[in-house]
Coordinates of C-alpha atoms in Angstrom, one line a residue:
Chain A
M28 CA 0.0 0.0 0.0
K29 CA 1.3 3.4 -0.9
T30 CA 1.9 5.7 2.1
K31 CA 1.3 9.0 0.3
T32 CA -1.3 9.7 -2.4
N33 CA -1.7 12.9 -4.3
D34 CA -5.2 14.3 -4.0
V35 CA -4.5 17.6 -5.6
I36 CA -7.5 17.5 -7.9
L37 CA -9.9 16.5 -5.1
Q38 CA -8.5 19.2 -2.8
T39 CA -8.6 22.0 -5.4
V40 CA -12.2 21.2 -6.4
T41 CA -13.1 20.9 -2.7
N42 CA -11.7 24.4 -2.0
V43 CA -14.1 25.9 -4.5
V44 CA -17.1 23.6 -4.1
A45 CA -17.2 23.7 -0.3
F46 CA -17.5 27.4 -0.4
M47 CA -20.4 27.3 -2.9
I48 CA -22.2 24.6 -0.8
L49 CA -21.7 26.9 2.3
L50 CA -23.2 29.9 0.5
F51 CA -26.1 27.8 -0.8
S52 CA -26.8 26.4 2.6
L53 CA -26.9 29.9 4.0
R54 CA -29.3 31.0 1.3
I55 CA -31.6 28.0 2.0
F56 CA -31.5 28.9 5.7
F57 CA -32.5 32.5 5.2
V58 CA -35.4 31.9 2.6
G59 CA -37.1 29.4 4.9
H60 CA -40.0 31.6 5.8
Y61 CA -41.3 32.1 2.3
T62 CA -39.9 29.2 0.2
P63 CA -38.9 25.6 1.0
G64 CA -35.8 25.6 3.3
G65 CA -35.1 26.5 6.9
G66 CA -32.8 25.7 9.7
F67 CA -32.8 21.9 9.4
I68 CA -32.0 21.5 5.8
G69 CA -29.6 24.5 6.0
G70 CA -27.7 23.0 8.9
L71 CA -27.5 19.6 7.1
M72 CA -26.1 21.2 4.0
T73 CA -23.5 23.2 6.0
S74 CA -22.4 20.0 7.7
G75 CA -22.3 18.6 4.2
A76 CA -19.7 21.2 3.2
I77 CA -17.6 20.4 6.3
V78 CA -17.9 16.6 5.6
L79 CA -16.6 17.3 2.1
L80 CA -13.6 19.1 3.7
L81 CA -13.1 16.1 5.9
L82 CA -13.1 13.8 2.9
A83 CA -10.5 15.9 1.0
Y84 CA -8.3 16.6 4.0
D85 CA -8.0 14.8 7.4
I86 CA -9.6 15.5 10.7
K87 CA -6.7 17.5 12.1
T88 CA -6.5 19.9 9.2
V89 CA -10.2 20.6 9.3
A90 CA -10.0 21.1 13.1
N91 CA -7.4 23.8 12.3
I92 CA -9.5 25.5 9.7
L93 CA -12.6 25.4 11.9
P94 CA -11.6 25.4 15.5
V95 CA -15.1 24.6 16.8
D96 CA -16.1 22.3 19.6
Y97 CA -19.3 20.9 18.1
K98 CA -20.7 19.8 21.4
I99 CA -20.5 23.4 22.6
L100 CA -22.1 24.5 19.3
T101 CA -25.0 22.2 20.0
A102 CA -25.4 23.7 23.4
I103 CA -25.3 27.2 22.0
G104 CA -27.9 26.3 19.4
L105 CA -30.2 25.0 22.2
L106 CA -29.6 28.1 24.1
F107 CA -30.8 30.2 21.1
A108 CA -34.0 28.1 20.7
V109 CA -34.9 28.0 24.4
G110 CA -33.9 31.6 24.9
T111 CA -36.0 32.9 22.1
S112 CA -39.0 30.9 23.4
A113 CA -38.4 31.8 27.0
G114 CA -38.2 35.5 26.1
A115 CA -42.0 35.3 26.1
L116 CA -41.8 34.9 29.9
V117 CA -40.3 38.3 30.3
F118 CA -43.2 40.0 28.4
D119 CA -45.7 37.8 30.2
V120 CA -47.3 36.3 27.1
P121 CA -47.7 32.6 26.4
F122 CA -44.4 30.6 25.9
L123 CA -43.1 30.5 22.3
T124 CA -45.0 33.7 21.3
H125 CA -42.9 35.4 18.6
A126 CA -42.6 39.1 17.8
Y127 CA -42.0 40.6 14.4
G128 CA -41.9 44.0 12.7
E129 CA -40.7 46.0 9.7
F130 CA -37.4 47.8 10.2
N131 CA -35.5 50.3 8.1
L132 CA -31.9 48.9 8.2
P133 CA -28.9 50.9 6.8
L134 CA -27.7 48.9 3.7
L135 CA -30.7 46.5 3.4
G136 CA -33.5 49.0 3.4
E137 CA -37.0 48.0 4.4
T138 CA -36.6 44.5 6.1
G139 CA -39.1 42.3 7.9
L140 CA -37.5 40.8 11.0
H141 CA -39.1 38.0 13.0
T142 CA -37.8 36.3 16.2
A143 CA -38.6 33.0 14.6
V144 CA -35.4 33.5 12.7
L145 CA -33.5 33.3 16.0
F146 CA -35.3 30.1 16.8
D147 CA -34.3 28.8 13.4
T148 CA -30.7 29.8 14.1
G149 CA -30.8 27.6 17.1
V150 CA -32.1 24.7 15.0
Y151 CA -29.4 25.4 12.4
L152 CA -26.6 25.3 15.0
V153 CA -27.9 22.2 16.7
V154 CA -28.1 20.3 13.4
I155 CA -24.6 21.3 12.5
G156 CA -23.4 20.4 16.0
V157 CA -25.1 17.0 16.2
T158 CA -24.2 15.9 12.7
M159 CA -20.5 16.9 13.1
T160 CA -20.3 15.3 16.6
I161 CA -21.6 12.0 15.2
I162 CA -19.3 12.0 12.2
Q163 CA -16.2 13.1 14.0
T164 CA -16.8 10.6 16.9
I165 CA -17.2 7.7 14.5
G166 CA -14.2 9.0 12.5
V167 CA -11.7 9.0 15.4
S168 CA -12.8 5.8 17.3
E169 CA -10.8 2.8 16.2
Chain B
M28 CA -48.2 34.2 36.0
I29 CA -49.5 32.9 32.7
N30 CA -46.5 30.6 32.0
L31 CA -46.4 28.9 35.4
L32 CA -47.3 25.4 34.1
I33 CA -44.4 25.4 31.7
L34 CA -41.8 26.0 34.4
P35 CA -41.4 22.3 35.4
I36 CA -40.5 21.6 31.8
L37 CA -38.5 24.8 31.1
I38 CA -36.3 24.8 34.2
P39 CA -34.8 21.3 33.6
L40 CA -34.4 22.1 29.9
I41 CA -32.4 25.3 30.5
T42 CA -30.4 23.5 33.2
A43 CA -29.6 20.7 30.8
V44 CA -28.2 23.2 28.2
I45 CA -26.1 25.0 30.8
L46 CA -24.8 21.7 32.1
M47 CA -23.6 20.8 28.6
F48 CA -21.2 23.8 28.8
V49 CA -19.6 22.6 32.0
S50 CA -19.4 18.9 31.3
K51 CA -15.8 18.7 32.6
Y52 CA -16.4 20.2 36.0
V53 CA -18.2 17.5 38.0
K54 CA -18.7 19.6 41.2
V55 CA -20.2 22.5 39.3
Q56 CA -22.5 20.1 37.5
R57 CA -23.6 18.6 40.8
G58 CA -24.3 22.0 42.4
I59 CA -26.3 23.3 39.4
S60 CA -28.4 20.2 38.9
A61 CA -29.3 20.0 42.6
I62 CA -30.2 23.6 42.9
S63 CA -32.2 23.8 39.7
T64 CA -34.1 20.5 40.4
A65 CA -35.0 22.0 43.8
A66 CA -36.3 25.0 41.9
T67 CA -38.4 22.6 39.7
V68 CA -39.9 21.0 42.8
I69 CA -40.8 24.5 44.1
A70 CA -42.4 25.5 40.8
S71 CA -44.4 22.3 40.7
L72 CA -45.6 22.8 44.3
V73 CA -46.7 26.3 43.4
L74 CA -48.5 24.8 40.3
I75 CA -50.4 22.3 42.5
N76 CA -51.5 25.2 44.7
T77 CA -52.7 27.2 41.7
V78 CA -54.6 24.3 40.2
F79 CA -56.2 23.6 43.5
L80 CA -57.3 27.2 44.0
D81 CA -58.1 28.2 40.4
G82 CA -59.0 25.0 38.6
I83 CA -57.4 23.5 35.5
Q84 CA -54.5 25.7 34.1
T85 CA -53.9 25.9 30.3
V86 CA -51.5 27.8 28.2
N87 CA -51.7 28.1 24.4
L88 CA -48.2 28.0 23.1
G89 CA -47.3 30.9 20.7
S90 CA -50.7 32.5 21.5
W91 CA -52.5 30.4 18.9
E92 CA -56.1 29.5 20.0
A93 CA -56.9 26.1 21.4
P94 CA -57.6 23.5 18.7
F95 CA -55.0 25.0 16.3
G96 CA -51.9 25.5 18.4
I97 CA -50.3 23.3 21.0
T98 CA -52.0 23.6 24.3
L99 CA -50.3 22.6 27.6
V100 CA -52.9 21.5 30.2
S101 CA -52.3 21.0 33.9
D102 CA -55.1 19.5 35.8
M103 CA -54.7 18.2 39.3
F104 CA -53.8 14.7 38.0
S105 CA -50.9 15.9 35.9
A106 CA -49.8 18.5 38.5
L107 CA -49.5 15.8 41.1
L108 CA -47.5 13.5 38.8
V109 CA -45.2 16.4 37.8
T110 CA -44.5 17.2 41.5
T111 CA -43.8 13.6 42.3
T112 CA -41.5 13.2 39.4
S113 CA -39.6 16.4 40.3
I114 CA -39.2 15.3 43.9
I115 CA -38.0 11.8 42.9
T116 CA -35.5 13.2 40.4
L117 CA -34.1 15.6 43.1
I118 CA -33.5 12.7 45.5
V119 CA -32.0 10.5 42.8
I120 CA -29.6 13.3 41.8
L121 CA -28.5 13.7 45.4
Y122 CA -28.1 9.9 45.6
S123 CA -26.1 9.9 42.4
F124 CA -23.4 12.2 43.9
K125 CA -21.9 9.2 45.8
S126 CA -23.2 6.4 43.7
I127 CA -22.9 6.8 40.0
G128 CA -19.2 7.2 39.8
I129 CA -17.0 10.0 38.3
D130 CA -16.6 8.4 34.9
R131 CA -20.3 8.5 34.1
E132 CA -20.6 12.0 35.7
R133 CA -18.1 13.4 33.3
F134 CA -19.9 12.0 30.3
Y135 CA -23.1 14.0 30.4
Y136 CA -24.9 12.1 33.2
Y137 CA -26.5 15.1 34.7
P138 CA -27.6 16.8 31.5
V139 CA -29.2 13.6 30.4
V140 CA -31.1 13.2 33.7
Q141 CA -32.4 16.8 33.2
F142 CA -33.5 15.9 29.7
L143 CA -35.3 12.9 31.1
L144 CA -37.1 15.2 33.5
V145 CA -38.1 17.4 30.6
G146 CA -39.6 14.5 28.8
V147 CA -41.5 13.1 31.7
N148 CA -42.8 16.4 32.9
G149 CA -43.7 17.3 29.4
A150 CA -45.6 14.1 28.7
F151 CA -47.6 14.6 31.9
T152 CA -48.4 18.2 31.0
T153 CA -49.2 18.2 27.3
G154 CA -52.7 18.5 25.8
D155 CA -51.8 17.5 22.3
I156 CA -51.5 13.9 21.2
F157 CA -48.6 14.5 18.8
N158 CA -46.8 16.6 21.4
L159 CA -47.2 13.7 23.7
F160 CA -45.3 11.6 21.2
V161 CA -42.5 14.1 21.0
F162 CA -42.2 14.2 24.8
F163 CA -42.2 10.4 24.8
E164 CA -39.2 10.5 22.4
V165 CA -37.4 13.1 24.5
M166 CA -37.9 10.8 27.5
L167 CA -37.0 7.6 25.6
M168 CA -33.8 9.0 24.0
S169 CA -32.6 10.2 27.4
S170 CA -33.3 6.7 28.8
Y171 CA -31.4 5.1 25.9
V172 CA -28.4 7.2 26.8
L173 CA -28.8 6.4 30.5
I174 CA -29.2 2.7 29.9
V175 CA -26.0 2.3 27.9
L176 CA -23.9 5.0 29.7
G177 CA -20.8 3.3 31.1
G178 CA -20.8 0.7 28.3
T179 CA -20.6 -2.5 30.3
R180 CA -21.4 -5.7 28.4
N181 CA -24.7 -6.3 30.0
Q182 CA -25.8 -2.7 29.5
L183 CA -25.0 -2.8 25.8
R184 CA -26.9 -6.0 25.3
E185 CA -30.0 -4.9 27.2
G186 CA -29.7 -1.5 25.7
I187 CA -30.2 -2.9 22.2
K188 CA -33.3 -4.8 23.3
Y189 CA -34.7 -1.8 24.9
I190 CA -34.1 0.5 22.0
L191 CA -35.5 -2.0 19.5
V192 CA -38.7 -2.5 21.5
N193 CA -39.2 1.3 21.9
V194 CA -38.4 2.1 18.3
I195 CA -41.1 -0.3 17.2
S196 CA -43.6 1.0 19.7
S197 CA -42.9 4.6 18.7
A198 CA -43.5 3.8 15.1
L199 CA -46.8 2.2 16.1
F200 CA -47.6 5.3 18.1
V201 CA -47.1 7.5 14.9
I202 CA -49.2 5.1 12.9
T203 CA -52.0 5.2 15.5
V204 CA -51.9 9.0 15.6
A205 CA -52.1 9.0 11.8
Y206 CA -55.2 6.8 11.9
L207 CA -56.8 9.0 14.6
Y208 CA -56.0 12.2 12.6
S209 CA -57.4 10.7 9.4
V210 CA -60.7 9.9 11.2
L211 CA -61.1 13.1 13.3
G212 CA -58.8 15.7 11.6
T213 CA -57.5 17.1 14.9
L214 CA -54.6 16.5 17.3
N215 CA -55.7 18.6 20.3
M216 CA -56.7 16.2 23.0
A217 CA -59.8 18.1 24.2
D218 CA -60.9 18.6 20.5
I219 CA -60.4 14.9 19.9
S220 CA -62.6 14.0 22.8
R221 CA -65.3 16.4 21.7
K222 CA -65.3 15.0 18.1
I223 CA -65.4 11.4 19.4
A224 CA -68.4 12.3 21.5
E225 CA -70.1 13.8 18.4
V226 CA -69.6 10.6 16.3
D227 CA -70.3 8.3 19.3
Q228 CA -67.2 6.2 18.8
P229 CA -67.7 4.0 15.7
G230 CA -65.8 0.7 15.2
I231 CA -62.7 2.3 13.7
L232 CA -62.2 4.4 16.9
T233 CA -62.5 1.3 19.0
A234 CA -59.8 -0.2 16.9
I235 CA -57.7 2.9 17.5
A236 CA -58.4 2.6 21.2
I237 CA -56.9 -0.9 21.2
L238 CA -53.9 0.3 19.2
F239 CA -53.3 3.0 21.8
L240 CA -53.5 0.4 24.5
I241 CA -50.9 -1.7 22.7
V242 CA -48.6 1.3 22.2
F243 CA -48.8 2.6 25.8
G244 CA -48.9 -1.0 27.1
L245 CA -45.5 -1.5 25.5
K246 CA -44.2 1.6 27.2
G247 CA -45.9 0.8 30.5
A248 CA -45.3 -3.0 30.6
I249 CA -48.7 -4.6 30.8
F250 CA -49.3 -8.3 30.0
P251 CA -48.3 -9.6 27.3
L252 CA -46.1 -6.6 26.4
Y253 CA -43.9 -6.6 29.5
F254 CA -41.3 -9.0 28.1
W255 CA -38.5 -6.4 27.6
L256 CA -38.7 -4.9 31.1
P257 CA -37.1 -7.4 33.5
G258 CA -34.0 -7.7 31.4
S259 CA -33.6 -4.1 30.4
Y260 CA -34.2 -2.7 33.9
Y261 CA -31.7 -5.1 35.3
A262 CA -28.8 -3.6 33.4
P263 CA -28.3 0.1 34.4
P264 CA -26.8 1.2 37.8
T265 CA -29.0 1.9 40.8
P266 CA -29.9 5.6 40.4
V267 CA -30.8 5.1 36.8
L268 CA -32.8 2.1 37.7
A269 CA -34.7 4.1 40.3
L270 CA -35.5 6.8 37.8
F271 CA -36.7 4.2 35.3
G272 CA -38.7 2.2 37.7
A273 CA -40.4 5.2 39.3
L274 CA -41.0 7.3 36.2
L275 CA -40.9 5.6 32.8
T276 CA -43.6 2.9 33.1
K277 CA -45.8 5.4 34.9
V278 CA -45.8 7.7 31.9
G279 CA -47.3 4.8 29.9
V280 CA -49.8 4.2 32.7
Y281 CA -50.6 7.9 32.7
S282 CA -51.2 7.8 28.9
I283 CA -53.5 4.8 29.2
I284 CA -55.5 6.5 31.9
R285 CA -55.7 9.7 29.9
T286 CA -56.8 8.1 26.6
N287 CA -59.2 5.8 28.3
T288 CA -60.9 8.4 30.4
L289 CA -60.7 11.4 28.0
F290 CA -61.2 9.8 24.6
F291 CA -62.6 6.3 24.6
Y292 CA -65.2 6.3 27.4
H293 CA -68.2 5.6 25.1
D294 CA -67.8 1.9 24.4
T295 CA -66.4 0.7 27.7
G296 CA -68.0 -2.7 27.4
F297 CA -65.2 -3.6 24.9
T298 CA -62.2 -1.4 25.5
H299 CA -62.3 -1.3 29.3
E300 CA -63.2 -5.0 29.5
I301 CA -60.0 -5.8 27.6
L302 CA -58.0 -3.4 29.8
G303 CA -59.4 -5.0 32.9
V304 CA -58.5 -8.6 31.8
L305 CA -55.0 -7.5 30.8
A306 CA -54.5 -5.7 34.1
I307 CA -55.5 -8.8 36.1
L308 CA -53.2 -11.0 34.0
T309 CA -50.4 -8.4 34.6
V310 CA -50.9 -8.6 38.3
V311 CA -50.8 -12.4 38.2
L312 CA -47.7 -12.5 36.1
G313 CA -45.9 -9.9 38.2
C314 CA -46.7 -11.9 41.3
I315 CA -45.3 -15.1 39.8
G316 CA -42.1 -13.2 38.9
A317 CA -41.8 -11.5 42.3
I318 CA -41.9 -14.7 44.3
A319 CA -39.8 -16.8 41.8
Y320 CA -36.5 -14.9 42.1
W321 CA -33.8 -14.8 44.7
D322 CA -32.3 -11.6 43.2
V323 CA -33.1 -8.4 44.9
K324 CA -33.3 -6.3 41.8
K325 CA -35.5 -8.8 39.9
I326 CA -37.9 -9.0 42.9
I327 CA -38.5 -5.2 42.9
I328 CA -38.6 -5.1 39.1
Y329 CA -41.5 -7.6 39.0
N330 CA -43.2 -5.5 41.7
I331 CA -43.3 -2.6 39.2
I332 CA -45.3 -4.9 36.9
I333 CA -47.7 -5.8 39.7
A334 CA -48.4 -2.1 40.5
V335 CA -49.0 -1.3 36.9
G336 CA -51.7 -4.0 36.8
V337 CA -53.3 -2.8 40.1
I338 CA -53.5 0.8 38.9
L339 CA -55.0 -0.2 35.5
F340 CA -57.5 -2.5 37.1
G341 CA -58.8 0.5 39.0
V342 CA -59.0 2.5 35.7
S343 CA -60.8 -0.3 33.9
T344 CA -63.7 -0.2 36.3
M345 CA -64.4 3.5 35.5
N346 CA -65.8 3.8 39.0
P347 CA -65.2 7.3 40.6
D348 CA -63.8 5.6 43.8
A349 CA -61.5 3.3 41.9
L350 CA -60.2 6.2 39.7
E351 CA -59.4 8.2 42.8
G352 CA -57.7 5.2 44.3
S353 CA -55.7 4.7 41.1
V354 CA -54.5 8.3 41.1
Y355 CA -53.5 7.9 44.8
Y356 CA -51.9 4.5 44.2
L357 CA -50.0 5.8 41.2
V358 CA -48.3 8.6 43.2
H359 CA -47.7 6.2 46.1
D360 CA -46.1 3.7 43.8
M361 CA -43.8 6.2 42.1
I362 CA -42.4 7.3 45.5
I363 CA -42.1 3.8 47.1
K364 CA -40.6 2.2 44.0
A365 CA -37.9 4.9 43.9
A366 CA -37.3 4.4 47.6
L367 CA -37.0 0.6 47.3
F368 CA -34.6 0.7 44.4
L369 CA -32.4 3.2 46.2
L370 CA -32.5 1.1 49.4
I371 CA -31.6 -2.2 47.7
G372 CA -28.9 -0.1 45.9
V373 CA -27.4 0.6 49.3
M374 CA -27.6 -3.1 50.1
I375 CA -25.9 -4.1 46.8
K376 CA -23.2 -1.5 47.4
I377 CA -22.5 -2.9 50.9
T378 CA -22.6 -6.6 50.0
G379 CA -21.3 -6.4 46.5
T380 CA -23.9 -8.9 45.2
T381 CA -27.5 -8.9 44.1
D382 CA -28.0 -12.6 45.1
L383 CA -30.2 -12.8 48.2
K384 CA -28.6 -16.2 49.2
K385 CA -25.2 -14.5 49.5
M386 CA -26.5 -11.7 51.8
G387 CA -27.5 -11.8 55.4
G388 CA -27.2 -10.1 58.8
L389 CA -27.1 -6.5 57.6
I390 CA -29.2 -5.5 60.6
K391 CA -26.2 -6.0 62.9
E392 CA -23.9 -3.5 61.2
Y393 CA -26.6 -1.3 59.6
P394 CA -29.7 -1.2 61.8
W395 CA -30.9 2.1 60.3
L396 CA -30.9 0.6 56.9
G397 CA -32.8 -2.5 58.0
W398 CA -35.6 -0.6 59.7
T399 CA -36.0 1.9 56.9
F400 CA -36.3 -1.0 54.5
L401 CA -38.9 -2.7 56.7
A402 CA -41.0 0.5 56.7
A403 CA -40.7 0.7 52.9
T404 CA -41.9 -2.9 52.5
F405 CA -44.9 -2.4 54.8
S406 CA -45.7 0.7 52.8
L407 CA -45.4 -1.2 49.5
A408 CA -47.7 -4.0 50.7
G409 CA -50.3 -1.6 52.0
I410 CA -50.3 -2.2 55.8
P411 CA -53.0 0.2 57.1
P412 CA -51.5 3.5 58.3
L413 CA -49.0 3.5 55.5
S414 CA -49.3 4.9 52.0
G415 CA -50.1 1.7 50.0
F416 CA -53.3 1.1 51.9
I417 CA -55.8 3.8 51.0
G418 CA -55.2 3.6 47.2
K419 CA -55.7 -0.1 47.1
L420 CA -58.7 0.1 49.4
M421 CA -60.4 2.5 47.1
I422 CA -59.6 0.4 44.0
L423 CA -61.0 -2.6 45.7
K424 CA -64.1 -0.7 46.8
G425 CA -64.6 0.4 43.2
G426 CA -64.0 -3.0 41.9
F427 CA -66.5 -4.7 44.2
S428 CA -69.2 -2.1 43.6
E429 CA -68.9 -2.6 39.9
G430 CA -69.3 -6.3 40.5
D431 CA -65.9 -7.3 39.3
Y432 CA -65.3 -9.8 42.2
L433 CA -62.7 -11.9 40.5
G434 CA -60.5 -9.0 39.6
A435 CA -60.8 -7.4 43.1
A436 CA -60.0 -10.8 44.7
V437 CA -56.8 -11.1 42.6
V438 CA -55.7 -7.6 43.5
L439 CA -56.4 -8.4 47.2
A440 CA -54.5 -11.7 47.0
S441 CA -51.6 -10.0 45.2
S442 CA -50.9 -7.8 48.2
L443 CA -50.1 -10.9 50.2
L444 CA -47.6 -12.1 47.6
V445 CA -46.1 -8.6 47.3
L446 CA -45.5 -8.6 51.0
Y447 CA -44.1 -12.1 50.9
S448 CA -41.7 -11.2 48.1
V449 CA -40.2 -8.1 49.8
I450 CA -40.2 -9.7 53.3
K451 CA -38.1 -12.4 51.7
I452 CA -35.5 -9.8 51.1
F453 CA -35.8 -8.6 54.7
L454 CA -35.6 -12.0 56.3
N455 CA -32.8 -13.3 54.1
G456 CA -30.8 -10.2 53.4
I457 CA -31.2 -8.0 56.5
W458 CA -32.0 -10.7 59.1
G459 CA -30.0 -13.9 59.5
A460 CA -26.4 -14.6 60.1
P461 CA -23.9 -11.8 59.2
K462 CA -21.4 -12.5 56.5
P463 CA -18.1 -10.6 55.8
Y464 CA -18.5 -7.9 53.1
H465 CA -15.9 -5.9 51.2
G466 CA -18.2 -3.2 49.9
I467 CA -18.3 0.5 50.6
T468 CA -17.4 2.2 53.9
K469 CA -20.0 2.9 56.6
G470 CA -20.0 6.6 56.2
H471 CA -20.5 6.2 52.4
A472 CA -23.4 3.8 53.0
R473 CA -24.9 6.3 55.5
Y474 CA -25.0 9.1 53.0
L475 CA -26.8 6.8 50.5
W476 CA -29.2 5.6 53.1
M477 CA -30.0 9.1 54.2
T478 CA -31.1 10.3 50.7
S479 CA -33.2 7.2 50.2
A480 CA -34.7 7.5 53.7
V481 CA -36.1 10.9 52.7
L482 CA -38.3 9.1 50.1
V483 CA -39.4 6.5 52.7
L484 CA -40.2 9.3 55.1
L485 CA -42.3 11.0 52.3
A486 CA -44.1 7.7 51.6
V487 CA -44.9 7.4 55.4
L488 CA -46.1 11.0 55.6
Y489 CA -48.1 10.5 52.4
G490 CA -49.9 7.6 54.1
F491 CA -50.6 9.4 57.4
G492 CA -51.5 12.7 55.7
A493 CA -54.0 11.0 53.3
E494 CA -57.0 12.8 54.9
T495 CA -55.3 16.2 54.4
L496 CA -54.4 15.4 50.8
R497 CA -57.7 13.9 49.9
P498 CA -59.2 17.1 48.3
L499 CA -56.4 17.0 45.8
F500 CA -57.1 13.5 44.7
T501 CA -60.9 14.1 44.6
Q502 CA -60.2 17.0 42.3
A503 CA -57.9 14.8 40.1
A504 CA -60.5 12.1 39.9
E505 CA -63.3 14.5 39.0
V506 CA -61.6 15.4 35.8
L507 CA -61.1 11.7 35.0
T508 CA -64.8 10.9 35.5
D509 CA -66.1 14.0 33.8
P510 CA -64.1 14.8 30.6
N511 CA -66.2 17.9 30.0
L512 CA -64.3 19.7 32.7
Y513 CA -61.1 19.1 30.7
I514 CA -62.7 20.1 27.4
D515 CA -64.3 23.3 28.7
A516 CA -61.0 24.3 30.3
V517 CA -59.1 23.9 27.0
L518 CA -61.6 25.1 24.4
K519 CA -63.1 27.8 26.7
E520 CA -66.7 27.5 25.5

């Protein structure tokens, strides 16, 4: 068995494609309210991009590129989701009641903002965290 | 406060998330989980008080009106169970400090216990059948982790069995909910009940009722769906076993009670007859198991099955007295089963074996442990002033007044065999000739004993204070006998 293989084509293509997958997953995440998409599929696709990096390089390199503890990422995601829902407690309205409004943002102009996006951000982070924890854990255990 | 009834679900959920951040610091984890579980207990006690004073509490999540959004409903029945669950979890967490071992504690033991509490409290509180499924899954997934955490051979083997059975029963749950939805077009439990009353429960709904009985029977271990329980509950360490034995099967029992009193009360001649027959067979089978074994864990595990049968027999009669007795017995059984598991856990730690024939003479060295265990056994069997008595008495009263003499006689006879099975532990393990043991130190054993003694004390007080607590149980049984109270509280008509 050869000790060293040359993956230059795979790695070069990955450098470009992983970036495109990442952008597409972000788009799918943000359009979830009006068209098919949302936190779950967006999160899965982001982890897809990272898995592609894992295939082209090894676990150590990817951990250097993205120094993230995915278990902590899962916890942060949960904190987002629970925090957004529990915010209702502060305003004394039923749990999970969301707020929304139109805002005039500098660059973006007239934009509708909804706290459901924060909840979805939580879902997005949890999906990435869980998927990557599973894949990495299976990857390193002998 | 409008969101009061969600606090027993929300506090453990937030705690679990916070504990995930500090998974390396065991002492911090212990402190946070003990304090926040105490807060859960306080919130659930406030909830009982509110339900007692102001009637059934509901909250429509996300401010969507009742049949369209998810509604959480807390009547007295669920508030009592939520409180009992929180108290038991608090005690088990305190017990775990010196029992579960540092390796398990570092691998997310406390967060998972909090998630289990989220699932159980949520299942007791929800007013939406699909949401019930989701909380079941939250509870079951936490229990999967707890059953295999540590990774010993036995745990892995039994874990696979347990997961297989529960995945199948969960799939069946989804199918059943799909049938129900295709017939009625609603998932809100109050709305389901109203629509079933409008169409007067045709044959298809009776079939769905039986499917629900199979699903919840698999979770709650009734005859002949109990087969996974003795092996699976034997595998995990004591604190986990106490949580499982006290909480998990009781969620299945709760769901059977809820569906059979809220949804399917029109054609009781068929559905409740089957429930009654299965309950009696469950009692008989549990008794056979309880007297057959010489293993302390197995004996108490089969006692869970007996109690499930007794409670469901009370429900199958649909008699107000028996329903009240069932509610009382359910709470009693949760407390006393947790206490017994924790106590035999101390015995196992001291002697280093679960085999009764290898134990003996613990009373010489550990008198406090022996007498607490005796109090717990009497309470379990239902010796009059203690907590097992009143519940069983009312179930029997209901059974006799409905003319179900055979069933009532079996329940009565089962008490004797229950007493025999646990006294066997007392006579052989605690009485008798002392043997040399190489288990834990005396101080260590005393700590474990003290935490479990709190539960025994609760059980004793629960028996003596039955008269004071009676209004709570009457209120809980009222909702079970008259579903319109529940429907009106949710749909606000």
